[in-house]
Short mmCIF file of C-alpha atoms in Angstrom, two decimals:
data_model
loop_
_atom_site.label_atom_id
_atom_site.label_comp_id
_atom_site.label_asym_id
_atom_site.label_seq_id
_atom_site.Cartn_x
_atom_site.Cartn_y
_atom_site.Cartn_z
CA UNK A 1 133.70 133.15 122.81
CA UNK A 2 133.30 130.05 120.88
CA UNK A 3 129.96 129.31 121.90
CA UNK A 4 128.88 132.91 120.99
CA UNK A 5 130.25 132.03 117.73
CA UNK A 6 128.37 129.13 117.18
CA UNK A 7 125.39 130.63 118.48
CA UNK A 8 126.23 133.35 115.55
CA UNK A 9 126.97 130.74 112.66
CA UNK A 10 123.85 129.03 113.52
CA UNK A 11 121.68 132.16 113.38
CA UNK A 12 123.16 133.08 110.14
CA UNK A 13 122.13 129.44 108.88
CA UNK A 14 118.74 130.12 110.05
CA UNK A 15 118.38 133.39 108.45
CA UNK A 16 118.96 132.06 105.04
CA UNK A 17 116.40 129.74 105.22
CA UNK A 18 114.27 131.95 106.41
CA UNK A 19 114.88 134.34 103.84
CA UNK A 20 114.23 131.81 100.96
CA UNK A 21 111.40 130.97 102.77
CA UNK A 22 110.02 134.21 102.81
CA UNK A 23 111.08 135.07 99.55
CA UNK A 24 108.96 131.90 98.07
CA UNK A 25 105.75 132.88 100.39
CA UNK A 26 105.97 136.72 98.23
CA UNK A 27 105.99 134.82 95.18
CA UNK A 28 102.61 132.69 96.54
CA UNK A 29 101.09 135.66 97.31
CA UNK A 30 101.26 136.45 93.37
CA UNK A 31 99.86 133.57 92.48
CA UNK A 32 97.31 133.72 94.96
CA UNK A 33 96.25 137.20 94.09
CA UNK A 34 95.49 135.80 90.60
CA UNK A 35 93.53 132.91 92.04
CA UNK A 36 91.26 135.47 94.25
CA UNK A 37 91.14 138.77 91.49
CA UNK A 38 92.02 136.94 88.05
CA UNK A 39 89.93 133.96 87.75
CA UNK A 40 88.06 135.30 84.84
CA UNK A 41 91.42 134.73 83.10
CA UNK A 42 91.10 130.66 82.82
CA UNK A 43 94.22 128.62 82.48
CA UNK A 44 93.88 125.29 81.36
CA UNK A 45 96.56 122.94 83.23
CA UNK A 46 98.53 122.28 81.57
CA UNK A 47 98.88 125.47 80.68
CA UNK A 48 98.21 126.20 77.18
CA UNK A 49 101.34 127.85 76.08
CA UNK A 50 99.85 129.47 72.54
CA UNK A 51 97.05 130.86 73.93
CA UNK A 52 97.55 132.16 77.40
CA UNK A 53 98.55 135.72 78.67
CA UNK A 54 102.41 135.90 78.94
CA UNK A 55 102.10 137.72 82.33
CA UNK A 56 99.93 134.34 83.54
CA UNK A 57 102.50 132.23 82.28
CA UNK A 58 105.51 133.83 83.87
CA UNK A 59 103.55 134.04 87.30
CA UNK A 60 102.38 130.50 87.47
CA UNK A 61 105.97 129.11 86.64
CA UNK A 62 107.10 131.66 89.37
CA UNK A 63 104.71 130.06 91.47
CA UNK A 64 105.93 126.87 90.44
CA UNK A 65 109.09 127.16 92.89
CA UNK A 66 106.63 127.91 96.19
CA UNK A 67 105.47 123.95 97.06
CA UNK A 68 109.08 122.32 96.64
CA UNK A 69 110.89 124.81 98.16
CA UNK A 70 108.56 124.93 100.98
CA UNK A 71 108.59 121.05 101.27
CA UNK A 72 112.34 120.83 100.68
CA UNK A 73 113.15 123.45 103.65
CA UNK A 74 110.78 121.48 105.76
CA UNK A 75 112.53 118.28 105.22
CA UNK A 76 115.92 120.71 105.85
CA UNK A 77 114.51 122.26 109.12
CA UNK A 78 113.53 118.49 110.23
CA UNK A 79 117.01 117.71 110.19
CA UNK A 80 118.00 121.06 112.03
CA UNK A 81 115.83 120.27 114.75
CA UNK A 82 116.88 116.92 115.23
CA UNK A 83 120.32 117.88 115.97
CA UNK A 84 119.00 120.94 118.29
CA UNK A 85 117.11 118.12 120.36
CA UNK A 86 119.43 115.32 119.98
CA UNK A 87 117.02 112.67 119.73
CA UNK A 88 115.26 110.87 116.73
CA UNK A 89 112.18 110.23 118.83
CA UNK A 90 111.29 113.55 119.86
CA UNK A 91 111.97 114.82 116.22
CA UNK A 92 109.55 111.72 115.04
CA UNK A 93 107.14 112.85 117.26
CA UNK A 94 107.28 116.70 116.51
CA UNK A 95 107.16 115.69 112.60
CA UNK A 96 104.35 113.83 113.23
CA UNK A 97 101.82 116.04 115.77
CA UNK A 98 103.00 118.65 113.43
CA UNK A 99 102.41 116.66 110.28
CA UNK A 100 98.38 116.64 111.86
CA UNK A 101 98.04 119.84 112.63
CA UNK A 102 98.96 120.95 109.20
CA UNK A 103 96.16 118.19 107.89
CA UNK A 104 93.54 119.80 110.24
CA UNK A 105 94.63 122.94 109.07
CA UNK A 106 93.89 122.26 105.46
CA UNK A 107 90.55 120.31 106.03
CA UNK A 108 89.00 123.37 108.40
CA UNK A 109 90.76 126.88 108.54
CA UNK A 110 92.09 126.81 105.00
CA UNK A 111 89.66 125.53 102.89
CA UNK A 112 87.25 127.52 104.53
CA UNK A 113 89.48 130.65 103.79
CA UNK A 114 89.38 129.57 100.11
CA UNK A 115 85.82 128.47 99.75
CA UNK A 116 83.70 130.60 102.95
CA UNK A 117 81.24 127.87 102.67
CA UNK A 118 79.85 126.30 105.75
CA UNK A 119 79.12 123.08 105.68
CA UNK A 120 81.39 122.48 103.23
CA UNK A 121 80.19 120.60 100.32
CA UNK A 122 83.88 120.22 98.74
CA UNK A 123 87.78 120.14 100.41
CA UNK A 124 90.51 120.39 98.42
CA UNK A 125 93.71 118.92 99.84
CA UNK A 126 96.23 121.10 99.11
CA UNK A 127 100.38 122.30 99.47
CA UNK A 128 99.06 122.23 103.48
CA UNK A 129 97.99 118.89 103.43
CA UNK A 130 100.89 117.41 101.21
CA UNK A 131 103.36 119.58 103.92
CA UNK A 132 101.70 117.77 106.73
CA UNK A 133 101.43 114.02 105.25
CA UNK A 134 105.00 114.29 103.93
CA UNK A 135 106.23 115.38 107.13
CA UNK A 136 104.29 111.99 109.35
CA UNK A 137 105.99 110.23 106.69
CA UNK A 138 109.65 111.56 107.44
CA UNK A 139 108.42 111.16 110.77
CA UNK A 140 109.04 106.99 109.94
CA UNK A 141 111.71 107.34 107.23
CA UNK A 142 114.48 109.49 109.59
CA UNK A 143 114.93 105.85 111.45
CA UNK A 144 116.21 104.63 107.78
CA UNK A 145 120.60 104.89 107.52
CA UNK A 146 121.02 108.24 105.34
CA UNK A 147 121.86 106.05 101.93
CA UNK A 148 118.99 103.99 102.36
CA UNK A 149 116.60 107.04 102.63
CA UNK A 150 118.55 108.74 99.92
CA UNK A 151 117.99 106.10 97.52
CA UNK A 152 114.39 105.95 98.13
CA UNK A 153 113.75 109.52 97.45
CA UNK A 154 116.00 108.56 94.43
CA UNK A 155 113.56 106.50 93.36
CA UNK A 156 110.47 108.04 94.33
CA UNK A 157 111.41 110.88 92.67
CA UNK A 158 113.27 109.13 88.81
CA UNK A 159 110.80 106.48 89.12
CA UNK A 160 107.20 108.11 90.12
CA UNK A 161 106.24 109.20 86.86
CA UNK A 162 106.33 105.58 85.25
CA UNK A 163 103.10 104.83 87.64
CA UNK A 164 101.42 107.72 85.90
CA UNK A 165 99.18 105.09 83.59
CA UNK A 166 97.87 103.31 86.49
CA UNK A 167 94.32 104.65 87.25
CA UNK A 168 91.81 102.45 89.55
CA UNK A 169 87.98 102.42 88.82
CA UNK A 170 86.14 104.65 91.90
CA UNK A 171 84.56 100.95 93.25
CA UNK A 172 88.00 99.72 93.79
CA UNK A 173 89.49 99.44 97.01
CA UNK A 174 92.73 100.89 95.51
CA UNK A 175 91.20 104.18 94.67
CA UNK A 176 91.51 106.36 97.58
CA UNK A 177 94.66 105.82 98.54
CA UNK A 178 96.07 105.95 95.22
CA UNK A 179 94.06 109.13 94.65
CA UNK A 180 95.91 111.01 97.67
CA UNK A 181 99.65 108.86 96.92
CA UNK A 182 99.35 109.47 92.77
CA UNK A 183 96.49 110.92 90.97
CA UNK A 184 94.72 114.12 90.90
CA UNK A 185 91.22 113.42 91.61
CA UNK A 186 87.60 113.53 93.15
CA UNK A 187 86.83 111.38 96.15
CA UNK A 188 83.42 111.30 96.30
CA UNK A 189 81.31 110.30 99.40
CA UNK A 190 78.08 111.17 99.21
CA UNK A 191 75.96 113.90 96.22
CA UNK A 192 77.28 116.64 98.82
CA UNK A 193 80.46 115.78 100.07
CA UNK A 194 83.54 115.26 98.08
CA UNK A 195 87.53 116.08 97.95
CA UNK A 196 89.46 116.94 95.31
CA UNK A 197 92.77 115.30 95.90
CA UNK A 198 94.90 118.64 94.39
CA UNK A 199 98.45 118.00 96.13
CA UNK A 200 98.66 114.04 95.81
CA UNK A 201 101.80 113.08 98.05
CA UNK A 202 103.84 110.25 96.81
CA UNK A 203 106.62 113.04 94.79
CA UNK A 204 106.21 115.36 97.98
CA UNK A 205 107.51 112.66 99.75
CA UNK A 206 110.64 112.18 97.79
CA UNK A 207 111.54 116.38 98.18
CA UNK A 208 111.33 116.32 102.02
CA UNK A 209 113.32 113.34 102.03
CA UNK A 210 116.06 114.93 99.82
CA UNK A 211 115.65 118.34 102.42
CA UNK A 212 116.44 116.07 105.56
CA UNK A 213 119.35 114.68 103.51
CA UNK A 214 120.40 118.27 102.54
CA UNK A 215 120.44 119.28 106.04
CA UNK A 216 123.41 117.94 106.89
CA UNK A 217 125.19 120.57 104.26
CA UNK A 218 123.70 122.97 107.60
CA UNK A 219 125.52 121.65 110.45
CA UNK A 220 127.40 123.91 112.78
CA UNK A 221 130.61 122.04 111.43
CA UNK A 222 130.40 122.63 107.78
CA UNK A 223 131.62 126.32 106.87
CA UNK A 224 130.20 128.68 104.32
CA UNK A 225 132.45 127.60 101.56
CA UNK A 226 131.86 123.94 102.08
CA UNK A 227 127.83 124.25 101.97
CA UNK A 228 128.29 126.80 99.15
CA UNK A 229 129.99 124.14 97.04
CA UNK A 230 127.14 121.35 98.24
CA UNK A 231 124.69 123.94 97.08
CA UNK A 232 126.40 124.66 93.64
CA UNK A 233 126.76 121.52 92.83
CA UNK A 234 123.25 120.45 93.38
CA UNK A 235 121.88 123.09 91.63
CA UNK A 236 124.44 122.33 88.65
CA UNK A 237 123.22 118.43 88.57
CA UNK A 238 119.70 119.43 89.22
CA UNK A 239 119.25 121.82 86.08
CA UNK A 240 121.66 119.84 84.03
CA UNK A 241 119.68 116.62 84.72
CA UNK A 242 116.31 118.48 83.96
CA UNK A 243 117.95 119.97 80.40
CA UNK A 244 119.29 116.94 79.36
CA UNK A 245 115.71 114.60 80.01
CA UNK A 246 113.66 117.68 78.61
CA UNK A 247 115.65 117.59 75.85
CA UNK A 248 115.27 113.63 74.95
CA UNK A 249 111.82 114.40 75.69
CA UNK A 250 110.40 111.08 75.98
CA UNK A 251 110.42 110.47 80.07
CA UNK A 252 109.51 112.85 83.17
CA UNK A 253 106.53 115.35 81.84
CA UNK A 254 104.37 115.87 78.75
CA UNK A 255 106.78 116.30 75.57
CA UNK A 256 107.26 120.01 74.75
CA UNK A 257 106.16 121.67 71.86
CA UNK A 258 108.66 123.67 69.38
CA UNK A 259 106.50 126.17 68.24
CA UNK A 260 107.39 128.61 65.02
CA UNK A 261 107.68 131.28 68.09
CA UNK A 262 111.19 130.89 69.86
CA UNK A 263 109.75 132.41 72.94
CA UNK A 264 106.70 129.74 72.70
CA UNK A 265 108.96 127.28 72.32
CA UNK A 266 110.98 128.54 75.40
CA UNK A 267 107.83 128.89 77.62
CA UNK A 268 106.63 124.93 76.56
CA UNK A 269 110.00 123.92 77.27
CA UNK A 270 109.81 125.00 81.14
CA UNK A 271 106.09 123.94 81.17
CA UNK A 272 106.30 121.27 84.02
CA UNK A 273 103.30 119.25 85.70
CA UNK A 274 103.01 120.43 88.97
CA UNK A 275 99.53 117.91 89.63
CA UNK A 276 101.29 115.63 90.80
CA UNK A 277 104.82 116.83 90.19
CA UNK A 278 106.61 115.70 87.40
CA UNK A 279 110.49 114.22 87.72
CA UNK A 280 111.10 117.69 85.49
CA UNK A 281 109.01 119.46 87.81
CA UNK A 282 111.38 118.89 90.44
CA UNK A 283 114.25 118.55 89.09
CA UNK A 284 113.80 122.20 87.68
CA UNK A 285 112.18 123.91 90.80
CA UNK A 286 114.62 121.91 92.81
CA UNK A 287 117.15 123.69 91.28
CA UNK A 288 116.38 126.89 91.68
CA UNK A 289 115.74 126.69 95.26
CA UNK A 290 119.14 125.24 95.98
CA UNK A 291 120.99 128.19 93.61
CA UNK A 292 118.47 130.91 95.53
CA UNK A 293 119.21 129.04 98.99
CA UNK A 294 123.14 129.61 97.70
CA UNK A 295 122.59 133.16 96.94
CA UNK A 296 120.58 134.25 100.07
CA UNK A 297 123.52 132.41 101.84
CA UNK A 298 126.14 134.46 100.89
CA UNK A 299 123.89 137.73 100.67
CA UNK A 300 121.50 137.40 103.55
CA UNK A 301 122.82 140.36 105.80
CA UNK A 302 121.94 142.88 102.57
CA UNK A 303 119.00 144.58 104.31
CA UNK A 304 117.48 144.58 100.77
CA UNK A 305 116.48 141.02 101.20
CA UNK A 306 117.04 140.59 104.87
CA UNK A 307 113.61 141.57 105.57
CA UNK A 308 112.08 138.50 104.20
CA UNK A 309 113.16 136.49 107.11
CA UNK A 310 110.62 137.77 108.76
CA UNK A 311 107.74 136.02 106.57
CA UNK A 312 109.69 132.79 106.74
CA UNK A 313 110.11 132.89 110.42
CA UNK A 314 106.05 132.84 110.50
CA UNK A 315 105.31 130.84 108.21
CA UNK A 316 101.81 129.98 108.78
CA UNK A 317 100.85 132.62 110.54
CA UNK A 318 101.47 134.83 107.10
CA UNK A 319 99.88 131.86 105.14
CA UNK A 320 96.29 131.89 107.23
CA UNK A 321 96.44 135.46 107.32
CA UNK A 322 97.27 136.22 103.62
CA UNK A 323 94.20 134.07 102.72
CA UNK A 324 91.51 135.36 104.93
CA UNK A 325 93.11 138.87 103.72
CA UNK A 326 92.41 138.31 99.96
CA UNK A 327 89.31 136.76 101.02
CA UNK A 328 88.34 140.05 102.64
CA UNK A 329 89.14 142.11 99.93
CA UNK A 330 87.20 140.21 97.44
CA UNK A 331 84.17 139.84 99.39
CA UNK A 332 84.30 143.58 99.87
CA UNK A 333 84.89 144.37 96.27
CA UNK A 334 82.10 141.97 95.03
CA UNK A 335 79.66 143.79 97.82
CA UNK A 336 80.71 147.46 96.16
CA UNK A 337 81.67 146.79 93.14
CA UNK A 338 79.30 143.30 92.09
CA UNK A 339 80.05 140.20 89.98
CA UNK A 340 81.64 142.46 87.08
CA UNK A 341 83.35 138.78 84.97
CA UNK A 342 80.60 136.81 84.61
CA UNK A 343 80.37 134.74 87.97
CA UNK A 344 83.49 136.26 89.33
CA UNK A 345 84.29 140.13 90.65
CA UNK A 346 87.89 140.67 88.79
CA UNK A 347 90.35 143.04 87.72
CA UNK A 348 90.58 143.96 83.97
CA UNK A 349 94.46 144.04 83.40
CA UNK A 350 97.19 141.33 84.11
CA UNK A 351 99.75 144.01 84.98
CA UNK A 352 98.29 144.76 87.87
CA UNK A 353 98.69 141.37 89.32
CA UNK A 354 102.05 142.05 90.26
CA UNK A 355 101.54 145.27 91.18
CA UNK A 356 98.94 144.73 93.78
CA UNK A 357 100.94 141.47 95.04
CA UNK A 358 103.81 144.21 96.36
CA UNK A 359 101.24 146.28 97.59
CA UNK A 360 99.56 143.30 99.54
CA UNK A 361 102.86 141.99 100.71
CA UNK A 362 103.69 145.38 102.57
CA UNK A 363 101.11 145.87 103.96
CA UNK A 364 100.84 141.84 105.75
CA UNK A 365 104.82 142.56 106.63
CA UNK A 366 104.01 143.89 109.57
CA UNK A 367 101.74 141.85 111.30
CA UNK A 368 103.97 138.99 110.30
CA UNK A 369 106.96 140.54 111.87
CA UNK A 370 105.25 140.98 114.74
CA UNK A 371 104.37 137.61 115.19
CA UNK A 372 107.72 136.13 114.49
CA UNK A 373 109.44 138.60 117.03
CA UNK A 374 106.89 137.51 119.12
CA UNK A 375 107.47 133.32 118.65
CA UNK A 376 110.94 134.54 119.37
CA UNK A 377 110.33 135.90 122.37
CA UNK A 378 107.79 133.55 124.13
CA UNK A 379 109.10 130.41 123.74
CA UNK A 380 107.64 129.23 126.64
CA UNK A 381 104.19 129.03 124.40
CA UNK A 382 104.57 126.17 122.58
CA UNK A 383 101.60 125.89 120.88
CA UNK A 384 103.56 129.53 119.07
CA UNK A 385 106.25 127.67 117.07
CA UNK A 386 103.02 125.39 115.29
CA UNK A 387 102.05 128.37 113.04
#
């Protein structure tokens, strides 16, 4: 009886992960359906709070949440899987094959799904890539004592933002890898080939630390209550932290701007740097995961949000097929329909951003469930549990 119970407790656990997980990948498919049908709507980052559509606005901060949350659960599920396996070295290892697939990942199948160019001339490194980097770094830092690796993603996170003035010139042997650790950025190899470092990793690195750390709040030992208090509290010092330095408005992110419009003025106030994130960046997003990861806790056998554990049990199985889904859909449009926004096929009215990102995540449910019963059934594929 008491293992059945365990075996119980640790489902429900998983299921509430899952179920944030899945929740954030719905959100990225809003953002992504404005990337594919809504391009003709530029937004200037950062976003340009006086002169950008409202509905753009509130999706991209939505959006905002996806890459920490996603990062922060990885650095949690480390930690879970380290104390299925009971050994740092196999969870080292795992961290770090994975962390490579994920890279490969990003340099072939996804950018490809973005892009559909072949050779490609240009790769963008990505959430995919910073996933997969951060996690072949936790794969060193788990052999650090929990305060020591605590107080370097302290630190990494406080303390990242006072590098942001240091810039290398493109013939210095700095500027690659401070391009991918702290500066968005072109590498550029040849007049054909170049990347565009999107996701750079040093703050990534800091939020999947903090998950591994977090995961201990998930332990088969620690009741409901107990990790609903961790998680409440965290989310109270989080957002309280992130009010307080936005506020002062001097450290962490761009100053706000108090506009004669109180909404405006709301809007610039949660106006975070995502590229690379910004202390307030994280701290904010941060905090929302932890109060949703709360909430789906103590709410996760509702079946009105129970079915999201579905996309988070698959995770990259949904994510390849959600792009090469919107990629289908455009290419298909622009063949009927042609290049109706200048260079771009696109849809006329932001309202039906949202509307079409429910649509699109219905119809992808199923193949996604479908998968993730099946990585639950098969487990003796291995190669299943990579996407």
């Amino acid at each position: 009886m008491n293992t059945t119970s365990t075996t119980q407790q640790l489902n429900q656990r998983l299921f509430s992960i899952d179920i944030l997980r899945g929740f954030v990948m719905v959100i990225m498919i809003l953002d992504h359906v404005r990337e594919t049908f809504f391009l003709h709507y530029q937004m200037i980052v950062p976003i340009d709070i006086a002169s950008t559509d409202t509905i753009l606005i509130i999706c991209r901060f939505l959006a905002h949440i996806c890459a920490p949350t996603f990062i922060f659960l990885t650095g949690l599920s480390a930690y879970l899987y380290m104390q299925k396996v009971q050994s740092k070295k196999e969870t080292s290892w795992f961290l770090f094959t994975r962390g490579l697939f994920l890279i490969f990942l990003e340099l072939t199948f996804v950018n490809f799904a973005w892009t559909f160019e072949f050779p490609m001339e240009k790769l963008y490194l990505q959430v995919i890539w910073a996933i997969g980097f951060s996690m072949i770094f936790l794969s060193i830092l788990i052999y650090l004592p929990k305060k020591i690796l605590f107080i370097v993603a302290i630190i990494i996170v406080f303390g990242h933002n006072l590098l942001d003035s240091v810039h290398f010139e493109k013939d210095s042997i700095f500027y690659i890898p401070w391009a991918v650790l702290h500066e968005r950025t072109w590498i550029e190899f040849s007049q054909d080939f170049k990347l565009r470092t999107s996701y750079p990793i040093l703050p990534w690195i800091g939020v999947i630390s903090l998950g591994f750390i977090a995961g201990e709040w998930f332990n088969k030992n620690v009741n409901f209550q107990t990790r609903k208090n961790y998680l409440i509290k965290t989310t109270l010092i989080l957002l309280s932290s992130f009010i307080v330095i936005r506020f002062i408005n001097v450290y962490g992110d761009t100053p706000y701007i108090n506009y004669d419009s109180i909404s405006n003025t709301i809007l610039s106030f949660i106006n975070v740097s995502k590229y690379p994130p910004s202390l307030l960046f994280i701290l904010l997003t941060l905090g929302i995961c932890t109060f949703l990861l709360m909430l789906f806790e103590k709410y996760q056998n509702l079946k009105s949000i129970s079915w999201l554990k579905n996309f988070g049990a698959a995770p990259m199985f949904f994510y390849l097929l959600h792009l090469y889904f919107l990629k289908f859909l455009y290419l298909s449009a622009v063949a009927i329909y042609g290049l109706n926004q200048g260079q771009y096929f696109g849809l006329s009215q932001t309202w039906q951003m949202p509307l079409l990102s429910i649509l699109f995540a219905f119809i992808l449910y199923f193949p996604t469930k479908w998968y993730a019963n099946l990585k639950q059934k098969r487990r003796d594929i291995k190669w299943l549990k990579y996407l």
